[in-house]
Short mmCIF file of C-alpha atoms and ligand atoms in Angstrom, two decimals:
data_model
loop_
_atom_site.label_atom_id
_atom_site.label_comp_id
_atom_site.label_asym_id
_atom_site.label_seq_id
_atom_site.Cartn_x
_atom_site.Cartn_y
_atom_site.Cartn_z
CA MET A 27 0.55 -2.23 23.24
CA ASN A 28 -1.34 1.01 23.66
CA LEU A 29 -1.26 4.48 22.18
CA SER A 30 -0.66 7.42 24.49
CA ASN A 31 -1.81 10.90 23.54
CA PHE A 32 1.62 12.08 22.55
CA GLN A 33 3.88 9.83 20.53
CA TYR A 34 7.67 10.01 20.90
CA ILE A 35 8.87 7.97 17.98
CA GLN A 36 12.31 6.38 18.12
CA ASN A 37 14.56 4.61 15.66
CA TYR A 38 14.98 0.84 15.89
CA ILE A 39 18.64 -0.08 15.46
CA GLY A 40 20.39 -3.27 16.52
CA GLY A 41 17.25 -4.43 18.30
CA GLU A 42 16.99 -1.30 20.48
CA MET A 43 14.74 1.77 20.46
CA VAL A 44 17.14 4.69 20.15
CA GLU A 45 17.19 8.44 19.67
CA PRO A 46 18.54 9.94 16.46
CA LEU A 47 22.21 10.88 16.88
CA SER A 48 21.42 14.52 16.06
CA LYS A 49 18.81 14.52 18.90
CA THR A 50 16.55 16.56 16.63
CA TYR A 51 12.88 15.91 15.92
CA THR A 52 10.06 17.28 13.79
CA ASP A 53 6.39 17.50 14.64
CA ASN A 54 3.93 14.82 13.67
CA ILE A 55 0.60 16.35 12.70
CA ASN A 56 -2.81 14.67 12.72
CA PRO A 57 -4.23 15.76 9.33
CA ALA A 58 -7.83 15.36 10.51
CA THR A 59 -7.39 18.00 13.23
CA GLY A 60 -4.31 19.94 12.10
CA GLU A 61 -2.84 19.36 15.59
CA LYS A 62 0.59 18.15 16.63
CA PHE A 63 0.40 14.77 18.35
CA GLY A 64 3.95 13.49 18.30
CA GLN A 65 7.60 13.87 17.39
CA ILE A 66 9.54 12.21 14.61
CA PRO A 67 13.32 11.68 14.70
CA CYS A 68 15.31 13.57 12.06
CA SER A 69 17.75 10.79 11.23
CA ASN A 70 20.64 11.38 8.86
CA HIS A 71 23.69 9.63 7.37
CA GLU A 72 25.16 8.99 10.85
CA ASP A 73 22.12 6.99 11.91
CA VAL A 74 22.24 5.14 8.59
CA GLU A 75 25.89 4.29 9.26
CA TRP A 76 24.95 2.96 12.71
CA ALA A 77 22.11 0.87 11.26
CA VAL A 78 24.36 -0.55 8.52
CA LYS A 79 26.88 -1.63 11.16
CA ALA A 80 24.14 -3.38 13.16
CA ALA A 81 22.82 -5.05 9.99
CA GLY A 82 26.34 -6.14 9.04
CA GLN A 83 26.78 -7.84 12.42
CA ALA A 84 23.45 -9.64 12.11
CA LEU A 85 23.89 -10.74 8.49
CA PRO A 86 26.20 -13.80 8.79
CA ALA A 87 23.74 -15.63 11.06
CA TRP A 88 20.52 -14.44 9.41
CA ARG A 89 21.55 -15.27 5.84
CA ILE A 90 22.03 -18.96 6.79
CA ALA A 91 19.15 -19.20 9.29
CA SER A 92 16.88 -22.08 8.28
CA ALA A 93 13.76 -21.33 6.29
CA GLU A 94 11.75 -22.78 9.15
CA SER A 95 13.25 -20.43 11.74
CA LYS A 96 12.56 -17.44 9.47
CA PHE A 97 9.03 -18.73 8.93
CA LYS A 98 8.45 -18.94 12.67
CA VAL A 99 9.57 -15.43 13.55
CA LEU A 100 7.90 -13.77 10.53
CA ASN A 101 4.70 -15.64 11.27
CA LYS A 102 4.90 -14.51 14.89
CA ILE A 103 5.17 -10.90 13.70
CA ALA A 104 2.03 -11.47 11.60
CA ASP A 105 0.18 -12.83 14.64
CA LEU A 106 1.25 -9.88 16.79
CA ILE A 107 0.08 -7.43 14.11
CA ASP A 108 -3.32 -9.12 14.22
CA GLU A 109 -3.37 -9.03 18.04
CA ASN A 110 -2.63 -5.30 17.96
CA LEU A 111 -5.06 -4.49 15.16
CA GLU A 112 -7.01 -1.87 17.12
CA VAL A 113 -4.01 0.18 18.22
CA LEU A 114 -2.24 -0.10 14.86
CA ALA A 115 -5.40 0.98 13.02
CA LEU A 116 -5.83 3.97 15.33
CA ALA A 117 -2.18 4.91 14.76
CA GLU A 118 -2.59 4.68 10.99
CA THR A 119 -5.72 6.81 11.00
CA THR A 120 -4.23 9.41 13.33
CA ASP A 121 -1.14 9.69 11.14
CA ASN A 122 -2.80 9.51 7.75
CA GLY A 123 -6.36 10.83 8.06
CA LYS A 124 -7.95 7.76 6.47
CA PRO A 125 -11.21 6.42 7.95
CA LEU A 126 -10.65 4.09 10.90
CA TRP A 127 -12.87 1.40 9.33
CA LEU A 128 -10.47 1.38 6.35
CA SER A 129 -7.35 1.05 8.53
CA LYS A 130 -9.04 -1.78 10.45
CA GLY A 131 -10.50 -3.54 7.43
CA VAL A 132 -7.70 -3.16 4.88
CA ASP A 133 -4.38 -1.59 5.91
CA ILE A 134 -3.56 -3.54 9.05
CA PRO A 135 -4.93 -6.94 7.97
CA ARG A 136 -2.94 -6.58 4.77
CA ALA A 137 0.24 -5.86 6.76
CA SER A 138 -0.09 -9.14 8.68
CA ALA A 139 -1.01 -10.93 5.43
CA ASN A 140 2.25 -9.69 3.89
CA PHE A 141 4.31 -11.22 6.70
CA ARG A 142 2.32 -14.44 6.68
CA PHE A 143 2.51 -14.73 2.90
CA PHE A 144 6.30 -14.37 2.68
CA ALA A 145 6.89 -16.44 5.84
CA THR A 146 5.17 -19.30 4.04
CA ALA A 147 6.65 -18.50 0.64
CA ILE A 148 10.23 -18.92 1.83
CA MET A 149 9.42 -22.46 2.95
CA HIS A 150 8.52 -23.28 -0.67
CA PHE A 151 11.08 -21.16 -2.54
CA ALA A 152 13.14 -23.29 -4.91
CA SER A 153 15.70 -22.67 -7.60
CA GLU A 154 16.26 -24.22 -11.02
CA SER A 155 18.68 -26.70 -12.46
CA HIS A 156 19.62 -27.07 -16.14
CA GLN A 157 20.94 -30.38 -17.36
CA MET A 158 23.26 -30.52 -20.41
CA GLU A 159 22.36 -34.06 -21.41
CA ASP A 160 25.19 -36.36 -20.24
CA LYS A 161 27.81 -33.56 -20.14
CA ALA A 162 27.06 -31.41 -17.13
CA ILE A 163 24.49 -30.15 -14.73
CA ASN A 164 23.97 -26.50 -13.81
CA TYR A 165 22.19 -25.52 -10.66
CA THR A 166 21.20 -22.04 -9.60
CA LEU A 167 21.86 -20.79 -6.12
CA ARG A 168 19.59 -18.02 -4.90
CA GLN A 169 21.54 -16.19 -2.21
CA PRO A 170 20.53 -13.15 -0.15
CA VAL A 171 21.68 -9.84 -1.61
CA GLY A 172 23.06 -8.77 1.79
CA ILE A 173 22.03 -5.47 3.35
CA VAL A 174 19.09 -3.91 1.51
CA GLY A 175 17.18 -0.62 1.78
CA CYS A 176 13.36 -0.39 1.78
CA ILE A 177 11.75 3.06 1.46
CA SER A 178 8.00 3.53 1.46
CA PRO A 179 5.35 6.29 1.07
CA TRP A 180 2.52 7.62 3.24
CA ASN A 181 -0.62 6.50 1.45
CA LEU A 182 -0.82 2.89 2.70
CA PRO A 183 1.83 3.17 5.41
CA LEU A 184 2.15 -0.22 7.12
CA TYR A 185 0.68 -2.10 4.15
CA LEU A 186 3.42 -0.95 1.74
CA PHE A 187 6.20 -0.93 4.35
CA THR A 188 5.65 -4.61 5.16
CA TRP A 189 5.17 -5.50 1.48
CA LYS A 190 8.90 -4.78 1.07
CA ILE A 191 10.31 -5.77 4.45
CA ALA A 192 8.67 -9.20 4.65
CA PRO A 193 10.16 -10.63 1.39
CA ALA A 194 13.53 -8.96 2.06
CA LEU A 195 13.77 -10.64 5.48
CA ALA A 196 12.36 -13.95 4.27
CA ALA A 197 15.06 -14.11 1.58
CA GLY A 198 17.76 -13.79 4.25
CA ASN A 199 18.71 -10.13 3.95
CA CYS A 200 19.23 -7.63 6.72
CA VAL A 201 17.16 -4.53 6.17
CA ILE A 202 17.49 -0.78 6.65
CA ALA A 203 13.93 0.50 6.28
CA LYS A 204 12.47 3.98 6.24
CA PRO A 205 8.75 4.72 6.33
CA SER A 206 7.45 8.06 5.12
CA GLU A 207 8.17 10.89 7.54
CA VAL A 208 4.53 11.91 7.04
CA THR A 209 3.16 8.66 8.52
CA PRO A 210 5.83 7.00 10.71
CA LEU A 211 3.77 5.79 13.66
CA SER A 212 2.71 2.31 12.55
CA ALA A 213 6.30 1.52 11.50
CA PHE A 214 7.46 2.55 14.99
CA LEU A 215 4.88 0.24 16.53
CA LEU A 216 6.05 -2.50 14.18
CA SER A 217 9.56 -2.19 15.61
CA LYS A 218 8.14 -2.94 19.07
CA ILE A 219 6.32 -5.93 17.62
CA CYS A 220 9.52 -7.23 15.99
CA LYS A 221 11.29 -7.00 19.34
CA GLU A 222 8.48 -8.89 21.06
CA ALA A 223 8.43 -11.53 18.32
CA GLY A 224 12.12 -12.25 18.90
CA LEU A 225 13.46 -11.06 15.55
CA PRO A 226 17.25 -11.20 16.04
CA GLU A 227 18.92 -7.86 16.77
CA GLY A 228 20.03 -5.89 13.75
CA VAL A 229 18.16 -8.01 11.19
CA LEU A 230 15.65 -5.19 10.71
CA ASN A 231 16.53 -1.57 11.42
CA ILE A 232 13.87 1.11 11.08
CA LEU A 233 14.97 4.71 10.68
CA HIS A 234 12.73 7.76 10.75
CA GLY A 235 13.47 10.89 8.81
CA ASP A 236 12.91 12.69 5.55
CA GLY A 237 14.02 11.91 2.01
CA PRO A 238 16.87 14.39 1.58
CA ALA A 239 18.69 13.63 4.87
CA CYS A 240 17.78 10.01 5.66
CA GLY A 241 16.36 8.34 2.51
CA SER A 242 19.15 9.61 0.29
CA ALA A 243 21.81 8.39 2.78
CA ILE A 244 20.28 4.89 2.58
CA VAL A 245 20.32 5.03 -1.21
CA ALA A 246 23.94 6.24 -1.37
CA HIS A 247 25.44 3.90 1.25
CA PRO A 248 27.95 1.62 -0.50
CA LYS A 249 27.17 -1.38 1.75
CA ILE A 250 23.46 -1.30 0.91
CA LYS A 251 23.28 -3.41 -2.22
CA ALA A 252 19.63 -3.15 -3.26
CA ILE A 253 16.97 -0.47 -2.97
CA SER A 254 13.26 -1.21 -3.02
CA PHE A 255 11.41 2.09 -3.27
CA THR A 256 7.75 3.04 -3.52
CA GLY A 257 6.88 6.70 -3.94
CA SER A 258 6.78 9.53 -6.41
CA THR A 259 8.28 9.42 -9.89
CA ARG A 260 10.32 12.53 -8.99
CA ALA A 261 12.01 10.82 -6.01
CA GLY A 262 12.36 7.62 -8.07
CA GLN A 263 14.38 9.53 -10.66
CA GLN A 264 16.68 10.98 -7.98
CA ILE A 265 17.17 7.54 -6.44
CA ALA A 266 17.93 5.93 -9.79
CA SER A 267 20.49 8.65 -10.58
CA VAL A 268 22.43 7.76 -7.41
CA ALA A 269 21.88 4.00 -7.21
CA ALA A 270 22.26 3.04 -10.89
CA PRO A 271 25.89 4.19 -11.28
CA MET A 272 26.67 2.17 -8.12
CA PHE A 273 25.09 -0.89 -9.87
CA LYS A 274 22.64 -1.49 -7.05
CA LYS A 275 19.61 -3.67 -7.65
CA LEU A 276 16.63 -1.34 -7.98
CA SER A 277 12.90 -1.83 -7.70
CA LEU A 278 10.96 1.38 -8.28
CA GLU A 279 7.19 1.51 -7.76
CA LEU A 280 6.23 5.02 -8.78
CA GLY A 281 3.28 7.24 -9.63
CA GLY A 282 0.20 6.51 -11.71
CA LYS A 283 -2.54 8.19 -13.72
CA ASN A 284 -4.66 5.17 -14.31
CA PRO A 285 -7.41 4.86 -16.94
CA ASN A 286 -10.78 3.33 -16.08
CA ILE A 287 -12.42 2.32 -19.40
CA ILE A 288 -16.17 1.84 -19.34
CA PHE A 289 -17.81 0.30 -22.44
CA ALA A 290 -21.47 0.86 -23.30
CA ASP A 291 -22.35 -2.83 -23.09
CA CYS A 292 -22.23 -2.53 -19.28
CA LEU A 293 -25.72 -1.11 -19.67
CA ALA A 294 -28.06 -3.97 -20.59
CA ASP A 295 -31.70 -4.37 -19.55
CA ASP A 296 -31.23 -8.05 -18.75
CA LYS A 297 -28.08 -7.53 -16.62
CA PRO A 298 -28.67 -4.64 -14.23
CA GLU A 299 -26.16 -6.16 -11.79
CA VAL A 300 -23.29 -5.43 -14.22
CA TRP A 301 -24.08 -1.72 -14.28
CA ALA A 302 -24.60 -1.62 -10.53
CA LYS A 303 -21.24 -3.28 -9.83
CA MET A 304 -19.45 -0.99 -12.28
CA MET A 305 -20.98 2.14 -10.72
CA LYS A 306 -20.27 1.09 -7.15
CA THR A 307 -16.70 0.02 -7.92
CA THR A 308 -15.99 3.14 -9.98
CA VAL A 309 -16.89 5.34 -6.99
CA GLN A 310 -14.46 3.26 -4.88
CA SER A 311 -11.69 3.24 -7.49
CA SER A 312 -12.02 7.01 -7.85
CA PHE A 313 -12.20 8.11 -4.23
CA GLY A 314 -11.06 5.19 -2.03
CA ASN A 315 -8.55 6.41 0.60
CA GLN A 316 -9.35 9.98 -0.60
CA GLY A 317 -8.03 9.02 -4.07
CA GLN A 318 -4.59 8.45 -2.52
CA ILE A 319 -4.02 4.92 -3.79
CA CYS A 320 -1.52 4.56 -6.61
CA LEU A 321 -4.04 2.19 -8.24
CA CYS A 322 -7.02 4.58 -8.22
CA GLY A 323 -8.57 5.19 -11.64
CA SER A 324 -8.19 8.94 -12.05
CA ARG A 325 -9.00 9.16 -15.78
CA ILE A 326 -12.46 7.75 -16.43
CA LEU A 327 -13.04 7.01 -20.12
CA VAL A 328 -16.70 6.40 -20.97
CA GLU A 329 -18.23 5.23 -24.26
CA LYS A 330 -20.21 8.14 -25.65
CA LYS A 331 -23.53 6.23 -25.93
CA ILE A 332 -23.82 5.89 -22.16
CA TYR A 333 -21.99 9.05 -21.13
CA GLU A 334 -24.95 11.16 -19.98
CA LYS A 335 -26.46 8.35 -17.92
CA PHE A 336 -23.09 7.44 -16.42
CA LYS A 337 -22.30 11.05 -15.59
CA ALA A 338 -25.63 11.73 -13.87
CA GLU A 339 -25.45 8.61 -11.74
CA PHE A 340 -21.73 8.94 -10.92
CA VAL A 341 -22.17 12.56 -9.80
CA GLU A 342 -25.21 11.66 -7.72
CA ARG A 343 -23.40 8.77 -5.96
CA THR A 344 -20.31 10.90 -5.36
CA LYS A 345 -22.37 13.69 -3.76
CA LYS A 346 -23.67 11.15 -1.27
CA LEU A 347 -20.19 10.21 0.03
CA ILE A 348 -20.02 11.39 3.62
CA LEU A 349 -16.85 13.34 4.35
CA GLY A 350 -15.78 13.91 7.92
CA ASP A 351 -14.04 12.76 11.09
CA PRO A 352 -12.12 9.58 10.20
CA LEU A 353 -12.93 8.14 13.63
CA GLU A 354 -16.64 8.13 12.83
CA GLU A 355 -18.02 4.98 11.26
CA GLN A 356 -20.22 6.83 8.77
CA SER A 357 -17.35 8.85 7.23
CA LYS A 358 -16.62 7.42 3.82
CA GLN A 359 -13.97 10.07 3.13
CA GLY A 360 -11.38 11.18 5.67
CA ALA A 361 -8.70 13.86 5.61
CA ILE A 362 -5.96 14.47 3.04
CA VAL A 363 -2.64 13.28 4.47
CA SER A 364 -0.91 16.64 5.05
CA LYS A 365 -1.25 20.39 4.61
CA VAL A 366 1.32 20.36 1.80
CA HIS A 367 -0.55 17.66 -0.11
CA TYR A 368 -3.92 19.33 0.55
CA GLU A 369 -2.60 22.58 -0.95
CA LYS A 370 -1.18 20.71 -3.93
CA ILE A 371 -4.55 19.08 -4.66
CA LEU A 372 -6.40 22.40 -4.36
CA HIS A 373 -3.85 23.91 -6.76
CA CYS A 374 -4.49 21.07 -9.25
CA ILE A 375 -8.26 21.69 -9.06
CA GLU A 376 -7.67 25.39 -9.74
CA GLN A 377 -5.39 24.46 -12.63
CA ALA A 378 -8.14 22.25 -14.08
CA ARG A 379 -10.52 25.22 -13.92
CA GLN A 380 -7.99 27.39 -15.74
CA GLU A 381 -7.49 24.71 -18.38
CA GLY A 382 -11.23 24.97 -19.12
CA GLY A 383 -12.51 22.03 -17.11
CA THR A 384 -16.02 22.02 -15.68
CA ILE A 385 -16.33 20.91 -12.06
CA LEU A 386 -19.40 18.66 -11.95
CA THR A 387 -19.26 18.20 -8.20
CA GLY A 388 -16.77 18.98 -5.41
CA GLY A 389 -13.79 21.23 -6.00
CA ASN A 390 -13.71 22.75 -2.53
CA ALA A 391 -11.94 22.43 0.78
CA ILE A 392 -14.26 21.51 3.66
CA HIS A 393 -14.07 22.32 7.35
CA PRO A 394 -16.19 19.81 9.29
CA ASP A 395 -17.67 20.83 12.65
CA GLY A 396 -16.04 19.83 15.92
CA ARG A 397 -12.54 18.48 16.41
CA CYS A 398 -11.86 18.35 12.64
CA ALA A 399 -12.54 22.04 11.91
CA LYS A 400 -8.84 22.68 11.24
CA GLY A 401 -8.26 19.43 9.33
CA TYR A 402 -7.37 19.05 5.66
CA PHE A 403 -10.52 17.88 3.90
CA ILE A 404 -11.36 18.17 0.19
CA GLU A 405 -14.65 17.22 -1.45
CA PRO A 406 -14.56 14.33 -3.94
CA THR A 407 -14.26 16.15 -7.26
CA ILE A 408 -15.36 15.21 -10.79
CA ILE A 409 -14.18 17.25 -13.78
CA GLU A 410 -15.30 17.07 -17.42
CA GLY A 411 -14.43 18.88 -20.61
CA LEU A 412 -10.67 18.37 -20.67
CA GLY A 413 -8.74 16.58 -23.41
CA PRO A 414 -5.93 14.04 -22.98
CA ASP A 415 -3.07 16.53 -23.43
CA CYS A 416 -3.81 18.99 -20.63
CA LYS A 417 -1.86 18.93 -17.36
CA THR A 418 -4.91 17.72 -15.43
CA ASN A 419 -4.97 14.55 -17.53
CA MET A 420 -1.20 14.12 -17.79
CA GLU A 421 0.06 14.75 -14.26
CA GLU A 422 -0.62 12.70 -11.15
CA ILE A 423 -2.82 14.55 -8.62
CA PHE A 424 -3.07 11.71 -6.08
CA GLY A 425 -6.19 13.00 -4.40
CA PRO A 426 -10.00 12.81 -4.62
CA VAL A 427 -10.09 14.21 -8.16
CA VAL A 428 -11.11 12.39 -11.35
CA THR A 429 -11.77 13.50 -14.92
CA LEU A 430 -14.30 12.20 -17.42
CA GLN A 431 -13.54 11.79 -21.14
CA THR A 432 -15.54 10.07 -23.87
CA PHE A 433 -14.66 7.70 -26.70
CA GLU A 434 -16.58 6.15 -29.61
CA THR A 435 -14.40 3.21 -30.68
CA THR A 436 -12.16 0.71 -28.94
CA GLU A 437 -9.15 2.20 -30.76
CA GLU A 438 -10.05 5.63 -29.40
CA ALA A 439 -10.39 4.22 -25.88
CA LEU A 440 -6.95 2.64 -26.16
CA ALA A 441 -5.40 5.84 -27.53
CA LEU A 442 -6.79 7.81 -24.58
CA ALA A 443 -5.78 5.14 -22.08
CA ASN A 444 -2.21 5.11 -23.38
CA ALA A 445 -1.97 8.90 -23.84
CA CYS A 446 -0.10 9.73 -20.66
CA ASP A 447 3.43 8.95 -19.51
CA TYR A 448 2.40 6.69 -16.63
CA GLY A 449 1.59 2.99 -16.89
CA LEU A 450 0.76 1.50 -13.52
CA ALA A 451 -2.77 0.08 -13.53
CA SER A 452 -5.96 0.12 -15.59
CA THR A 453 -9.54 -1.07 -15.32
CA ILE A 454 -11.86 -2.29 -18.08
CA TRP A 455 -15.61 -2.65 -17.73
CA THR A 456 -17.41 -4.67 -20.44
CA THR A 457 -19.50 -7.80 -20.82
CA ASP A 458 -17.60 -8.68 -24.03
CA ILE A 459 -14.73 -10.72 -22.62
CA THR A 460 -12.97 -11.07 -25.98
CA LYS A 461 -12.89 -7.29 -26.31
CA ALA A 462 -11.67 -7.00 -22.73
CA ASN A 463 -8.80 -9.43 -23.36
CA LYS A 464 -7.78 -7.62 -26.56
CA VAL A 465 -7.79 -4.23 -24.82
CA ALA A 466 -5.85 -5.70 -21.86
CA MET A 467 -3.18 -6.89 -24.26
CA LYS A 468 -2.73 -3.43 -25.78
CA ILE A 469 -2.84 -1.27 -22.67
CA ASN A 470 0.52 0.07 -21.56
CA ALA A 471 0.24 -0.78 -17.88
CA GLY A 472 1.65 -3.35 -15.49
CA ILE A 473 -1.74 -4.26 -14.02
CA VAL A 474 -5.15 -4.67 -15.70
CA TRP A 475 -8.41 -5.37 -13.90
CA ILE A 476 -11.37 -6.62 -15.94
CA ASN A 477 -14.76 -6.00 -14.32
CA CYS A 478 -13.19 -5.52 -10.89
CA TRP A 479 -10.70 -3.28 -9.11
CA LEU A 480 -8.06 -3.79 -6.44
CA LEU A 481 -8.66 -7.54 -6.38
CA ARG A 482 -5.20 -8.66 -5.28
CA ASP A 483 -3.54 -12.05 -5.27
CA LEU A 484 -0.19 -11.65 -3.50
CA ARG A 485 1.44 -14.20 -5.83
CA THR A 486 1.00 -12.03 -8.93
CA PRO A 487 3.58 -9.57 -10.34
CA PHE A 488 2.94 -6.03 -9.16
CA GLY A 489 4.45 -2.93 -10.79
CA GLY A 490 4.30 -0.47 -13.63
CA VAL A 491 5.79 0.54 -16.97
CA LYS A 492 6.86 3.94 -18.37
CA ASN A 493 7.06 6.60 -15.63
CA SER A 494 5.37 4.24 -13.17
CA GLY A 495 8.64 2.46 -12.51
CA VAL A 496 10.78 -0.59 -13.11
CA GLY A 497 10.70 -4.03 -11.54
CA ARG A 498 7.94 -6.15 -10.06
CA GLU A 499 7.00 -6.89 -6.48
CA GLY A 500 4.87 -9.76 -5.21
CA GLY A 501 5.24 -13.55 -5.09
CA TRP A 502 8.40 -15.09 -6.54
CA ASP A 503 9.27 -11.76 -8.20
CA ALA A 504 9.92 -10.21 -4.80
CA LEU A 505 11.99 -13.17 -3.57
CA LYS A 506 13.98 -13.09 -6.82
CA PHE A 507 14.62 -9.37 -6.42
CA PHE A 508 15.92 -9.85 -2.90
CA THR A 509 18.27 -12.71 -3.92
CA GLU A 510 21.19 -12.98 -6.34
CA ALA A 511 21.16 -15.88 -8.79
CA LYS A 512 24.45 -17.75 -9.05
CA ASN A 513 24.92 -20.52 -11.60
CA VAL A 514 27.08 -23.47 -10.64
CA CYS A 515 28.15 -25.75 -13.52
CA VAL A 516 29.37 -29.27 -12.69
CA GLU A 517 30.87 -31.32 -15.52
CA LEU A 518 29.83 -34.95 -15.19
P1 NAD B 616 7.72 10.56 -2.05
O1 NAD B 616 8.47 10.14 -3.25
O2 NAD B 616 7.70 11.98 -1.69
O3 NAD B 616 8.26 9.80 -0.76
C1 NAD B 616 8.29 8.39 -0.67
C2 NAD B 616 9.38 7.98 0.29
O4 NAD B 616 10.64 8.29 -0.28
C3 NAD B 616 9.34 8.68 1.63
O5 NAD B 616 9.74 7.77 2.64
C4 NAD B 616 10.36 9.80 1.47
O6 NAD B 616 10.93 10.24 2.67
C5 NAD B 616 11.40 9.12 0.61
N1 NAD B 616 12.21 9.97 -0.25
C6 NAD B 616 11.85 11.13 -0.85
N2 NAD B 616 12.87 11.61 -1.58
C7 NAD B 616 13.89 10.71 -1.47
C8 NAD B 616 15.21 10.63 -1.99
N3 NAD B 616 15.70 11.57 -2.80
N4 NAD B 616 15.98 9.57 -1.66
C9 NAD B 616 15.49 8.60 -0.87
N5 NAD B 616 14.27 8.62 -0.32
C10 NAD B 616 13.47 9.67 -0.63
O7 NAD B 616 6.24 9.97 -2.24
P2 NAD B 616 5.00 10.17 -1.29
O8 NAD B 616 4.48 11.55 -1.50
O9 NAD B 616 5.32 9.70 0.07
O10 NAD B 616 3.94 9.12 -1.88
C11 NAD B 616 3.07 9.39 -2.93
C12 NAD B 616 3.61 8.83 -4.22
O11 NAD B 616 3.84 7.42 -4.10
C13 NAD B 616 2.65 8.98 -5.37
O12 NAD B 616 3.36 9.40 -6.51
C14 NAD B 616 2.11 7.57 -5.58
O13 NAD B 616 1.65 7.29 -6.88
C15 NAD B 616 3.31 6.77 -5.25
N6 NAD B 616 2.94 5.40 -4.92
C16 NAD B 616 3.23 4.40 -5.81
C17 NAD B 616 2.86 3.09 -5.54
C18 NAD B 616 3.18 1.96 -6.48
O14 NAD B 616 3.04 0.82 -6.10
N7 NAD B 616 3.59 2.23 -7.71
C19 NAD B 616 2.19 2.80 -4.34
C20 NAD B 616 1.90 3.84 -3.46
C21 NAD B 616 2.28 5.15 -3.76
#
């Protein structure tokens, strides 16, 4: 597989690469250069109808295909993703603006890991039985839901797309999937890989298009029985308002505004490595992928005793992050994903200024020399002086922008951590493991990291509380979501 200069993306329906029925396309823009480099189909409800028909034809055979045959084809897809790592990584970076080393080292390897993980998982998936002493035995059947919809965002394009598709397919469903219209290229390449791997026609259908015309038609289609969505809280609300009255199964992975709590005991003369790890990881958890990871810690809460030292060192390290062409190895920060998102982030920085925040470093758009002069780059930005109730600390920015707040007691740290309406992830830095466990118990979030960040075990439940969504992905949770439990009671 190779990448030509101009990418004509097509839908993947019934095992074929096809044009959208409307024959209309939008431009695909490289955010690092601001230039058009491809065309994206504008699919709508007619394409969804076509894909549902193809999925319906494929379903009877796929739902009873043996676990071993599913394992083989899903594993083959994983191998082909690995074989095409270079081209997939280049596609991801061209679409998204993230550094190429990140696409190569994280996004694409994780996409193949998702397929491999669920290919293996389905070989071991089992259901329960409940014995009523000598009266009866109940056994639970776990059957595929049927045709399911998977809709994903632009920040970790292939990584999050495959995180949904792999368990849905492994569980025996046929899938109608839509990647973000902002970053569709790696999903298009995946459709070629699925064809090459021998995935039966119609089992997976990939449609390209926007939320209002294509995503909403997937959500509203009466034959699509479950929706797995990752994206903004705003879109999640719209999806729930359509899918819930139709009693569809729903998994919603939404926005975050995650706290990163740093206790003073991280600074100890006899354990300099603790401080060093916390500082290094905090820079990553703040600005990794230009701050466009739903798990980034955007509200940094620091115990007052160490605040000045933390601030000085954090600002100094952040200033050293090299921002520039994502194709260059030394660039630690790439471009923001799109012009729209770039303008939104700059607006949020301006809003923080108006709310009385002090910009300690960053705050500006940047125009690197050379081919990236017209790209969408924003300096990593640190803001202090804002309380928990302002918009800057309440609303998701989803860019390279973090705020600093201080606390004096554990109770105060918890109150700040739980102050906003989101509850996706959180990070705690302390050498007092008892304190860490107690804080973890009281934080309103679906995920807590203690003295680490983004350390992921694919078997663990993944998801948020409050405005960060409902449902859990990962491990058995994902296979349970994509199956219906049916109890069968046999009187003895
Ligand atoms: P978005 O909600 O704008 O779009 C996500 C996807 O949904 C896209 O494919 C889009 O076309 C589609 N869509 C939009 N409106 C729709 C509708 N009404 N019906 C059906 N589909 C619709 O989000 P985004 O800007 O692409 O991604 C950024 C957001 O995703 C951030 O809020 C981020 O926190 C969130 N996110 C959450 C997680 C998580 O695991 N919780 C992971 C990554 C990103």
